[in-house]
């Protein structure tokens, strides 16, 4: 299974109703694609995670949630 890449196409997927629509998303941070780029620079309060609904999560065989909080390391 291919690891997700830091490419525009994946950013768009993340920002089309996945991280961008998540109650946990750090609004105004300009961040995203946490499963690739690692955790947010902001303090994160976990209020639910949309990752399992994200096409990239399924396509790349990801299994974690809250990448914005935990980062992208196993
Ligand atoms: S990584 Fe998960 S919890 Fe964090 S903003 Fe994205 S969907 Fe929400
Ligand atoms: S798996 Fe989560 S962090 Fe990665 S692109 Fe999808 S919604 Fe964003």
PDB file of N, CA, C and O and ligand atoms in Angstrom:
ATOM      1  N   UNK A   1       0.851  -1.197   0.000  1.00  0.00           N
ATOM      2  CA  UNK A   1       0.000   0.000   0.000  1.00  0.00           C
ATOM      3  C   UNK A   1       0.886   1.246   0.000  1.00  0.00           C
ATOM      4  O   UNK A   1       1.785   1.369   0.820  1.00  0.00           O
ATOM      5  N   UNK A   2       0.626   2.151  -0.936  1.00  0.00           N
ATOM      6  CA  UNK A   2       1.456   3.355  -1.046  1.00  0.00           C
ATOM      7  C   UNK A   2       1.190   4.320   0.105  1.00  0.00           C
ATOM      8  O   UNK A   2       0.053   4.529   0.498  1.00  0.00           O
ATOM      9  N   UNK A   3       2.265   4.875   0.639  1.00  0.00           N
ATOM     10  CA  UNK A   3       2.104   5.909   1.673  1.00  0.00           C
ATOM     11  C   UNK A   3       1.548   7.166   1.013  1.00  0.00           C
ATOM     12  O   UNK A   3       1.894   7.477  -0.118  1.00  0.00           O
ATOM     13  N   UNK A   4       0.714   7.912   1.733  1.00  0.00           N
ATOM     14  CA  UNK A   4       0.219   9.167   1.132  1.00  0.00           C
ATOM     15  C   UNK A   4       1.364  10.152   0.904  1.00  0.00           C
ATOM     16  O   UNK A   4       2.309  10.206   1.688  1.00  0.00           O
ATOM     17  N   UNK A   5       1.263  10.884  -0.191  1.00  0.00           N
ATOM     18  CA  UNK A   5       2.320  11.833  -0.557  1.00  0.00           C
ATOM     19  C   UNK A   5       1.848  13.272  -0.358  1.00  0.00           C
ATOM     20  O   UNK A   5       0.655  13.547  -0.404  1.00  0.00           O
ATOM     21  N   UNK A   6       2.831  14.154  -0.206  1.00  0.00           N
ATOM     22  CA  UNK A   6       2.552  15.573  -0.043  1.00  0.00           C
ATOM     23  C   UNK A   6       2.394  16.215  -1.417  1.00  0.00           C
ATOM     24  O   UNK A   6       3.284  16.919  -1.903  1.00  0.00           O
ATOM     25  N   UNK A   7       1.262  15.932  -2.045  1.00  0.00           N
ATOM     26  CA  UNK A   7       0.988  16.487  -3.371  1.00  0.00           C
ATOM     27  C   UNK A   7      -0.351  17.218  -3.348  1.00  0.00           C
ATOM     28  O   UNK A   7      -1.194  16.952  -2.484  1.00  0.00           O
ATOM     29  N   UNK A   8      -0.508  18.119  -4.297  1.00  0.00           N
ATOM     30  CA  UNK A   8      -1.701  18.965  -4.357  1.00  0.00           C
ATOM     31  C   UNK A   8      -2.992  18.156  -4.365  1.00  0.00           C
ATOM     32  O   UNK A   8      -3.972  18.504  -3.697  1.00  0.00           O
ATOM     33  N   UNK A   9      -3.001  17.081  -5.107  1.00  0.00           N
ATOM     34  CA  UNK A   9      -4.190  16.236  -5.214  1.00  0.00           C
ATOM     35  C   UNK A   9      -4.627  15.726  -3.833  1.00  0.00           C
ATOM     36  O   UNK A   9      -5.813  15.704  -3.506  1.00  0.00           O
ATOM     37  N   UNK A  10      -3.659  15.343  -3.018  1.00  0.00           N
ATOM     38  CA  UNK A  10      -3.974  14.827  -1.686  1.00  0.00           C
ATOM     39  C   UNK A  10      -4.392  15.950  -0.734  1.00  0.00           C
ATOM     40  O   UNK A  10      -5.265  15.768   0.108  1.00  0.00           O
ATOM     41  N   UNK A  11      -3.762  17.110  -0.891  1.00  0.00           N
ATOM     42  CA  UNK A  11      -4.178  18.284  -0.116  1.00  0.00           C
ATOM     43  C   UNK A  11      -5.654  18.588  -0.395  1.00  0.00           C
ATOM     44  O   UNK A  11      -6.450  18.833   0.510  1.00  0.00           O
ATOM     45  N   UNK A  12      -6.017  18.556  -1.679  1.00  0.00           N
ATOM     46  CA  UNK A  12      -7.395  18.848  -2.060  1.00  0.00           C
ATOM     47  C   UNK A  12      -8.357  17.841  -1.441  1.00  0.00           C
ATOM     48  O   UNK A  12      -9.421  18.214  -0.960  1.00  0.00           O
ATOM     49  N   UNK A  13      -7.988  16.582  -1.441  1.00  0.00           N
ATOM     50  CA  UNK A  13      -8.843  15.552  -0.829  1.00  0.00           C
ATOM     51  C   UNK A  13      -9.036  15.866   0.650  1.00  0.00           C
ATOM     52  O   UNK A  13     -10.153  15.858   1.173  1.00  0.00           O
ATOM     53  N   UNK A  14      -7.943  16.184   1.322  1.00  0.00           N
ATOM     54  CA  UNK A  14      -7.993  16.494   2.752  1.00  0.00           C
ATOM     55  C   UNK A  14      -8.881  17.705   3.029  1.00  0.00           C
ATOM     56  O   UNK A  14      -9.620  17.736   4.014  1.00  0.00           O
ATOM     57  N   UNK A  15      -8.812  18.685   2.146  1.00  0.00           N
ATOM     58  CA  UNK A  15      -9.529  19.948   2.353  1.00  0.00           C
ATOM     59  C   UNK A  15     -10.934  19.944   1.780  1.00  0.00           C
ATOM     60  O   UNK A  15     -11.686  20.904   1.951  1.00  0.00           O
ATOM     61  N   UNK A  16     -11.300  18.854   1.090  1.00  0.00           N
ATOM     62  CA  UNK A  16     -12.656  18.788   0.541  1.00  0.00           C
ATOM     63  C   UNK A  16     -13.535  17.989   1.492  1.00  0.00           C
ATOM     64  O   UNK A  16     -13.936  16.857   1.215  1.00  0.00           O
ATOM     65  N   UNK A  17     -13.757  18.548   2.661  1.00  0.00           N
ATOM     66  CA  UNK A  17     -14.734  17.957   3.582  1.00  0.00           C
ATOM     67  C   UNK A  17     -14.185  16.876   4.486  1.00  0.00           C
ATOM     68  O   UNK A  17     -14.949  16.218   5.170  1.00  0.00           O
ATOM     69  N   UNK A  18     -12.884  16.692   4.518  1.00  0.00           N
ATOM     70  CA  UNK A  18     -12.325  15.685   5.416  1.00  0.00           C
ATOM     71  C   UNK A  18     -11.725  16.413   6.627  1.00  0.00           C
ATOM     72  O   UNK A  18     -12.464  16.765   7.540  1.00  0.00           O
ATOM     73  N   UNK A  19     -10.438  16.671   6.681  1.00  0.00           N
ATOM     74  CA  UNK A  19      -9.928  17.503   7.792  1.00  0.00           C
ATOM     75  C   UNK A  19     -10.665  18.837   7.882  1.00  0.00           C
ATOM     76  O   UNK A  19     -11.004  19.300   8.976  1.00  0.00           O
ATOM     77  N   UNK A  20     -10.916  19.441   6.733  1.00  0.00           N
ATOM     78  CA  UNK A  20     -11.491  20.797   6.738  1.00  0.00           C
ATOM     79  C   UNK A  20     -12.864  20.842   7.394  1.00  0.00           C
ATOM     80  O   UNK A  20     -13.263  21.880   7.922  1.00  0.00           O
ATOM     81  N   UNK A  21     -13.598  19.730   7.375  1.00  0.00           N
ATOM     82  CA  UNK A  21     -14.941  19.702   7.949  1.00  0.00           C
ATOM     83  C   UNK A  21     -14.967  19.035   9.324  1.00  0.00           C
ATOM     84  O   UNK A  21     -16.030  18.787   9.874  1.00  0.00           O
ATOM     85  N   UNK A  22     -13.818  18.767   9.852  1.00  0.00           N
ATOM     86  CA  UNK A  22     -13.726  18.009  11.102  1.00  0.00           C
ATOM     87  C   UNK A  22     -13.856  18.948  12.307  1.00  0.00           C
ATOM     88  O   UNK A  22     -13.263  20.029  12.312  1.00  0.00           O
ATOM     89  N   UNK A  23     -14.610  18.534  13.326  1.00  0.00           N
ATOM     90  CA  UNK A  23     -14.752  19.399  14.508  1.00  0.00           C
ATOM     91  C   UNK A  23     -13.440  19.636  15.254  1.00  0.00           C
ATOM     92  O   UNK A  23     -13.311  20.606  15.996  1.00  0.00           O
ATOM     93  N   UNK A  24     -12.462  18.776  15.031  1.00  0.00           N
ATOM     94  CA  UNK A  24     -11.161  18.918  15.691  1.00  0.00           C
ATOM     95  C   UNK A  24     -10.210  19.840  14.913  1.00  0.00           C
ATOM     96  O   UNK A  24      -9.224  20.315  15.454  1.00  0.00           O
ATOM     97  N   UNK A  25     -10.508  20.093  13.647  1.00  0.00           N
ATOM     98  CA  UNK A  25      -9.582  20.840  12.787  1.00  0.00           C
ATOM     99  C   UNK A  25      -9.213  22.198  13.389  1.00  0.00           C
ATOM    100  O   UNK A  25     -10.104  22.963  13.784  1.00  0.00           O
ATOM    101  N   UNK A  26      -7.928  22.526  13.453  1.00  0.00           N
ATOM    102  CA  UNK A  26      -7.506  23.827  13.975  1.00  0.00           C
ATOM    103  C   UNK A  26      -7.783  24.941  12.959  1.00  0.00           C
ATOM    104  O   UNK A  26      -6.951  25.260  12.108  1.00  0.00           O
ATOM    105  N   UNK A  27      -8.984  25.498  13.071  1.00  0.00           N
ATOM    106  CA  UNK A  27      -9.445  26.496  12.089  1.00  0.00           C
ATOM    107  C   UNK A  27      -8.529  27.714  12.057  1.00  0.00           C
ATOM    108  O   UNK A  27      -8.088  28.201  13.084  1.00  0.00           O
ATOM    109  N   UNK A  28      -8.287  28.184  10.831  1.00  0.00           N
ATOM    110  CA  UNK A  28      -7.463  29.374  10.663  1.00  0.00           C
ATOM    111  C   UNK A  28      -5.974  29.077  10.658  1.00  0.00           C
ATOM    112  O   UNK A  28      -5.167  29.982  10.461  1.00  0.00           O
ATOM    113  N   UNK A  29      -5.606  27.813  10.847  1.00  0.00           N
ATOM    114  CA  UNK A  29      -4.179  27.470  10.917  1.00  0.00           C
ATOM    115  C   UNK A  29      -3.559  27.358   9.529  1.00  0.00           C
ATOM    116  O   UNK A  29      -2.345  27.467   9.382  1.00  0.00           O
ATOM    117  N   UNK A  30      -4.388  27.110   8.527  1.00  0.00           N
ATOM    118  CA  UNK A  30      -3.862  26.881   7.181  1.00  0.00           C
ATOM    119  C   UNK A  30      -3.193  25.525   7.054  1.00  0.00           C
ATOM    120  O   UNK A  30      -2.535  25.249   6.053  1.00  0.00           O
ATOM    121  N   UNK A  31      -3.351  24.703   8.063  1.00  0.00           N
ATOM    122  CA  UNK A  31      -2.708  23.381   8.058  1.00  0.00           C
ATOM    123  C   UNK A  31      -3.628  22.319   7.445  1.00  0.00           C
ATOM    124  O   UNK A  31      -4.814  22.559   7.227  1.00  0.00           O
ATOM    125  N   UNK A  32      -3.069  21.152   7.223  1.00  0.00           N
ATOM    126  CA  UNK A  32      -3.838  20.019   6.725  1.00  0.00           C
ATOM    127  C   UNK A  32      -2.897  18.912   6.333  1.00  0.00           C
ATOM    128  O   UNK A  32      -1.687  19.011   6.553  1.00  0.00           O
ATOM    129  N   UNK A  33      -3.480  17.865   5.765  1.00  0.00           N
ATOM    130  CA  UNK A  33      -2.720  16.693   5.319  1.00  0.00           C
ATOM    131  C   UNK A  33      -1.804  16.192   6.453  1.00  0.00           C
ATOM    132  O   UNK A  33      -0.637  15.875   6.258  1.00  0.00           O
ATOM    133  N   UNK A  34      -2.369  16.139   7.616  1.00  0.00           N
ATOM    134  CA  UNK A  34      -1.604  15.780   8.820  1.00  0.00           C
ATOM    135  C   UNK A  34      -1.045  14.352   8.743  1.00  0.00           C
ATOM    136  O   UNK A  34      -0.011  14.071   9.353  1.00  0.00           O
ATOM    137  N   UNK A  35      -1.712  13.488   7.990  1.00  0.00           N
ATOM    138  CA  UNK A  35      -1.244  12.098   7.870  1.00  0.00           C
ATOM    139  C   UNK A  35       0.081  12.030   7.109  1.00  0.00           C
ATOM    140  O   UNK A  35       0.799  11.035   7.180  1.00  0.00           O
ATOM    141  N   UNK A  36       0.406  13.110   6.387  1.00  0.00           N
ATOM    142  CA  UNK A  36       1.672  13.200   5.659  1.00  0.00           C
ATOM    143  C   UNK A  36       2.626  14.167   6.367  1.00  0.00           C
ATOM    144  O   UNK A  36       3.799  13.864   6.582  1.00  0.00           O
ATOM    145  N   UNK A  37       2.102  15.320   6.738  1.00  0.00           N
ATOM    146  CA  UNK A  37       2.948  16.415   7.233  1.00  0.00           C
ATOM    147  C   UNK A  37       3.195  16.372   8.739  1.00  0.00           C
ATOM    148  O   UNK A  37       4.035  17.111   9.247  1.00  0.00           O
ATOM    149  N   UNK A  38       2.445  15.536   9.428  1.00  0.00           N
ATOM    150  CA  UNK A  38       2.625  15.445  10.877  1.00  0.00           C
ATOM    151  C   UNK A  38       1.661  16.346  11.630  1.00  0.00           C
ATOM    152  O   UNK A  38       0.801  16.998  11.040  1.00  0.00           O
ATOM    153  N   UNK A  39       1.830  16.399  12.927  1.00  0.00           N
ATOM    154  CA  UNK A  39       0.835  17.041  13.791  1.00  0.00           C
ATOM    155  C   UNK A  39       0.792  18.557  13.627  1.00  0.00           C
ATOM    156  O   UNK A  39       1.732  19.180  13.120  1.00  0.00           O
ATOM    157  N   UNK A  40      -0.287  19.103  14.103  1.00  0.00           N
ATOM    158  CA  UNK A  40      -0.496  20.548  14.059  1.00  0.00           C
ATOM    159  C   UNK A  40       0.458  21.263  14.996  1.00  0.00           C
ATOM    160  O   UNK A  40       0.901  20.711  16.008  1.00  0.00           O
ATOM    161  N   UNK A  41       0.738  22.512  14.668  1.00  0.00           N
ATOM    162  CA  UNK A  41       1.519  23.367  15.571  1.00  0.00           C
ATOM    163  C   UNK A  41       0.623  23.940  16.674  1.00  0.00           C
ATOM    164  O   UNK A  41       1.127  24.516  17.635  1.00  0.00           O
ATOM    165  N   UNK A  42      -0.688  23.760  16.503  1.00  0.00           N
ATOM    166  CA  UNK A  42      -1.648  24.283  17.477  1.00  0.00           C
ATOM    167  C   UNK A  42      -1.956  23.232  18.548  1.00  0.00           C
ATOM    168  O   UNK A  42      -1.845  22.036  18.296  1.00  0.00           O
ATOM    169  N   UNK A  43      -2.420  23.664  19.708  1.00  0.00           N
ATOM    170  CA  UNK A  43      -2.928  22.685  20.677  1.00  0.00           C
ATOM    171  C   UNK A  43      -4.229  22.083  20.138  1.00  0.00           C
ATOM    172  O   UNK A  43      -5.065  22.812  19.609  1.00  0.00           O
ATOM    173  N   UNK A  44      -4.370  20.795  20.234  1.00  0.00           N
ATOM    174  CA  UNK A  44      -5.530  20.100  19.659  1.00  0.00           C
ATOM    175  C   UNK A  44      -6.395  19.505  20.768  1.00  0.00           C
ATOM    176  O   UNK A  44      -5.903  18.796  21.640  1.00  0.00           O
ATOM    177  N   UNK A  45      -7.683  19.824  20.679  1.00  0.00           N
ATOM    178  CA  UNK A  45      -8.664  19.189  21.569  1.00  0.00           C
ATOM    179  C   UNK A  45      -9.456  18.200  20.719  1.00  0.00           C
ATOM    180  O   UNK A  45     -10.110  18.605  19.753  1.00  0.00           O
ATOM    181  N   UNK A  46      -9.381  16.934  21.055  1.00  0.00           N
ATOM    182  CA  UNK A  46      -9.965  15.905  20.207  1.00  0.00           C
ATOM    183  C   UNK A  46     -11.492  15.875  20.334  1.00  0.00           C
ATOM    184  O   UNK A  46     -12.021  15.573  21.389  1.00  0.00           O
ATOM    185  N   UNK A  47     -12.161  16.168  19.213  1.00  0.00           N
ATOM    186  CA  UNK A  47     -13.632  16.224  19.196  1.00  0.00           C
ATOM    187  C   UNK A  47     -14.211  15.338  18.102  1.00  0.00           C
ATOM    188  O   UNK A  47     -15.298  15.596  17.600  1.00  0.00           O
ATOM    189  N   UNK A  48     -13.474  14.337  17.688  1.00  0.00           N
ATOM    190  CA  UNK A  48     -13.900  13.489  16.574  1.00  0.00           C
ATOM    191  C   UNK A  48     -12.890  13.607  15.458  1.00  0.00           C
ATOM    192  O   UNK A  48     -12.182  14.619  15.371  1.00  0.00           O
ATOM    193  N   UNK A  49     -12.805  12.565  14.637  1.00  0.00           N
ATOM    194  CA  UNK A  49     -11.834  12.535  13.543  1.00  0.00           C
ATOM    195  C   UNK A  49     -12.494  11.985  12.290  1.00  0.00           C
ATOM    196  O   UNK A  49     -13.087  10.911  12.318  1.00  0.00           O
ATOM    197  N   UNK A  50     -12.380  12.740  11.193  1.00  0.00           N
ATOM    198  CA  UNK A  50     -12.969  12.329   9.908  1.00  0.00           C
ATOM    199  C   UNK A  50     -12.065  11.409   9.095  1.00  0.00           C
ATOM    200  O   UNK A  50     -12.473  10.973   8.014  1.00  0.00           O
ATOM    201  N   UNK A  51     -10.859  11.161   9.565  1.00  0.00           N
ATOM    202  CA  UNK A  51      -9.919  10.394   8.733  1.00  0.00           C
ATOM    203  C   UNK A  51     -10.501   9.091   8.173  1.00  0.00           C
ATOM    204  O   UNK A  51     -10.321   8.807   6.989  1.00  0.00           O
ATOM    205  N   UNK A  52     -11.197   8.280   8.981  1.00  0.00           N
ATOM    206  CA  UNK A  52     -11.705   7.024   8.417  1.00  0.00           C
ATOM    207  C   UNK A  52     -12.711   7.201   7.273  1.00  0.00           C
ATOM    208  O   UNK A  52     -12.986   6.259   6.530  1.00  0.00           O
ATOM    209  N   UNK A  53     -13.269   8.426   7.121  1.00  0.00           N
ATOM    210  CA  UNK A  53     -14.194   8.700   6.009  1.00  0.00           C
ATOM    211  C   UNK A  53     -13.445   9.215   4.788  1.00  0.00           C
ATOM    212  O   UNK A  53     -14.052   9.422   3.738  1.00  0.00           O
ATOM    213  N   UNK A  54     -12.162   9.443   4.910  1.00  0.00           N
ATOM    214  CA  UNK A  54     -11.386  10.102   3.854  1.00  0.00           C
ATOM    215  C   UNK A  54     -10.927   9.078   2.804  1.00  0.00           C
ATOM    216  O   UNK A  54     -10.409   8.021   3.157  1.00  0.00           O
ATOM    217  N   UNK A  55     -11.095   9.393   1.518  1.00  0.00           N
ATOM    218  CA  UNK A  55     -10.671   8.467   0.461  1.00  0.00           C
ATOM    219  C   UNK A  55      -9.175   8.141   0.512  1.00  0.00           C
ATOM    220  O   UNK A  55      -8.772   7.027   0.168  1.00  0.00           O
ATOM    221  N   UNK A  56      -8.382   9.090   0.964  1.00  0.00           N
ATOM    222  CA  UNK A  56      -6.931   8.859   1.039  1.00  0.00           C
ATOM    223  C   UNK A  56      -6.605   7.829   2.135  1.00  0.00           C
ATOM    224  O   UNK A  56      -5.694   7.012   1.988  1.00  0.00           O
ATOM    225  N   UNK A  57      -7.320   7.901   3.211  1.00  0.00           N
ATOM    226  CA  UNK A  57      -7.147   6.978   4.343  1.00  0.00           C
ATOM    227  C   UNK A  57      -7.361   5.534   3.858  1.00  0.00           C
ATOM    228  O   UNK A  57      -6.568   4.652   4.138  1.00  0.00           O
ATOM    229  N   UNK A  58      -8.429   5.337   3.090  1.00  0.00           N
ATOM    230  CA  UNK A  58      -8.762   4.015   2.560  1.00  0.00           C
ATOM    231  C   UNK A  58      -7.750   3.591   1.506  1.00  0.00           C
ATOM    232  O   UNK A  58      -7.194   2.492   1.565  1.00  0.00           O
ATOM    233  N   UNK A  59      -7.471   4.504   0.574  1.00  0.00           N
ATOM    234  CA  UNK A  59      -6.577   4.201  -0.554  1.00  0.00           C
ATOM    235  C   UNK A  59      -5.180   3.815  -0.075  1.00  0.00           C
ATOM    236  O   UNK A  59      -4.541   2.927  -0.639  1.00  0.00           O
ATOM    237  N   UNK A  60      -4.703   4.479   0.953  1.00  0.00           N
ATOM    238  CA  UNK A  60      -3.332   4.255   1.432  1.00  0.00           C
ATOM    239  C   UNK A  60      -3.268   3.268   2.601  1.00  0.00           C
ATOM    240  O   UNK A  60      -2.187   3.038   3.153  1.00  0.00           O
ATOM    241  N   UNK A  61      -4.398   2.692   2.942  1.00  0.00           N
ATOM    242  CA  UNK A  61      -4.396   1.687   3.997  1.00  0.00           C
ATOM    243  C   UNK A  61      -3.976   2.236   5.349  1.00  0.00           C
ATOM    244  O   UNK A  61      -3.341   1.536   6.144  1.00  0.00           O
ATOM    245  N   UNK A  62      -4.349   3.495   5.612  1.00  0.00           N
ATOM    246  CA  UNK A  62      -4.020   4.082   6.916  1.00  0.00           C
ATOM    247  C   UNK A  62      -4.903   3.441   7.980  1.00  0.00           C
ATOM    248  O   UNK A  62      -5.983   2.937   7.687  1.00  0.00           O
ATOM    249  N   UNK A  63      -4.448   3.478   9.212  1.00  0.00           N
ATOM    250  CA  UNK A  63      -5.224   2.829  10.272  1.00  0.00           C
ATOM    251  C   UNK A  63      -5.357   3.684  11.522  1.00  0.00           C
ATOM    252  O   UNK A  63      -6.075   3.322  12.441  1.00  0.00           O
ATOM    253  N   UNK A  64      -4.671   4.820  11.535  1.00  0.00           N
ATOM    254  CA  UNK A  64      -4.714   5.673  12.730  1.00  0.00           C
ATOM    255  C   UNK A  64      -5.733   6.796  12.548  1.00  0.00           C
ATOM    256  O   UNK A  64      -6.253   7.019  11.459  1.00  0.00           O
ATOM    257  N   UNK A  65      -5.965   7.496  13.628  1.00  0.00           N
ATOM    258  CA  UNK A  65      -6.810   8.692  13.620  1.00  0.00           C
ATOM    259  C   UNK A  65      -6.053   9.805  14.353  1.00  0.00           C
ATOM    260  O   UNK A  65      -5.001   9.569  14.919  1.00  0.00           O
ATOM    261  N   UNK A  66      -6.605  11.014  14.286  1.00  0.00           N
ATOM    262  CA  UNK A  66      -6.032  12.178  14.995  1.00  0.00           C
ATOM    263  C   UNK A  66      -4.569  12.428  14.628  1.00  0.00           C
ATOM    264  O   UNK A  66      -3.737  12.661  15.505  1.00  0.00           O
ATOM    265  N   UNK A  67      -4.289  12.401  13.348  1.00  0.00           N
ATOM    266  CA  UNK A  67      -2.925  12.727  12.902  1.00  0.00           C
ATOM    267  C   UNK A  67      -2.552  14.162  13.266  1.00  0.00           C
ATOM    268  O   UNK A  67      -1.376  14.455  13.493  1.00  0.00           O
ATOM    269  N   UNK A  68      -3.554  15.021  13.343  1.00  0.00           N
ATOM    270  CA  UNK A  68      -3.284  16.421  13.722  1.00  0.00           C
ATOM    271  C   UNK A  68      -2.780  16.513  15.161  1.00  0.00           C
ATOM    272  O   UNK A  68      -2.111  17.461  15.529  1.00  0.00           O
ATOM    273  N   UNK A  69      -3.110  15.545  15.945  1.00  0.00           N
ATOM    274  CA  UNK A  69      -2.711  15.523  17.364  1.00  0.00           C
ATOM    275  C   UNK A  69      -1.468  14.658  17.559  1.00  0.00           C
ATOM    276  O   UNK A  69      -0.501  15.064  18.211  1.00  0.00           O
ATOM    277  N   UNK A  70      -1.483  13.474  16.967  1.00  0.00           N
ATOM    278  CA  UNK A  70      -0.422  12.481  17.242  1.00  0.00           C
ATOM    279  C   UNK A  70       0.737  12.553  16.267  1.00  0.00           C
ATOM    280  O   UNK A  70       1.795  11.975  16.525  1.00  0.00           O
ATOM    281  N   UNK A  71       0.494  13.189  15.122  1.00  0.00           N
ATOM    282  CA  UNK A  71       1.508  13.150  14.082  1.00  0.00           C
ATOM    283  C   UNK A  71       1.330  11.915  13.215  1.00  0.00           C
ATOM    284  O   UNK A  71       0.370  11.171  13.358  1.00  0.00           O
ATOM    285  N   UNK A  72       2.263  11.711  12.324  1.00  0.00           N
ATOM    286  CA  UNK A  72       2.113  10.652  11.331  1.00  0.00           C
ATOM    287  C   UNK A  72       3.093   9.511  11.534  1.00  0.00           C
ATOM    288  O   UNK A  72       3.257   8.667  10.664  1.00  0.00           O
ATOM    289  N   UNK A  73       3.765   9.477  12.670  1.00  0.00           N
ATOM    290  CA  UNK A  73       4.699   8.372  12.917  1.00  0.00           C
ATOM    291  C   UNK A  73       3.926   7.199  13.522  1.00  0.00           C
ATOM    292  O   UNK A  73       2.972   7.432  14.258  1.00  0.00           O
ATOM    293  N   UNK A  74       4.339   5.972  13.215  1.00  0.00           N
ATOM    294  CA  UNK A  74       3.636   4.793  13.739  1.00  0.00           C
ATOM    295  C   UNK A  74       3.632   4.768  15.265  1.00  0.00           C
ATOM    296  O   UNK A  74       4.547   5.273  15.885  1.00  0.00           O
TER     297      UNK A  74
HETATM  298  S1  LIG B   1      -6.436  14.452  11.432  1.00  0.00           S
HETATM  299 FE1  LIG B   1      -8.464  13.647  11.989  1.00  0.00          FE
HETATM  300  S2  LIG B   1      -8.956  14.754  13.881  1.00  0.00           S
HETATM  301 FE2  LIG B   1      -7.351  15.909  12.884  1.00  0.00          FE
HETATM  302  S3  LIG B   1      -8.431  17.446  11.660  1.00  0.00           S
HETATM  303 FE3  LIG B   1      -7.998  15.681  10.334  1.00  0.00          FE
HETATM  304  S4  LIG B   1      -9.854  14.476  10.427  1.00  0.00           S
HETATM  305 FE4  LIG B   1      -9.896  15.857  12.176  1.00  0.00          FE
HETATM  306  S1  LIG B   2      -6.411  10.746   6.225  1.00  0.00           S
HETATM  307 FE1  LIG B   2      -6.993  12.442   7.584  1.00  0.00          FE
HETATM  308  S2  LIG B   2      -5.195  13.814   7.620  1.00  0.00           S
HETATM  309 FE2  LIG B   2      -4.979  12.426   5.867  1.00  0.00          FE
HETATM  310  S3  LIG B   2      -5.862  13.549   4.133  1.00  0.00           S
HETATM  311 FE3  LIG B   2      -7.466  12.271   4.999  1.00  0.00          FE
HETATM  312  S4  LIG B   2      -8.570  13.564   6.431  1.00  0.00           S
HETATM  313 FE4  LIG B   2      -6.590  14.566   6.028  1.00  0.00          FE
END
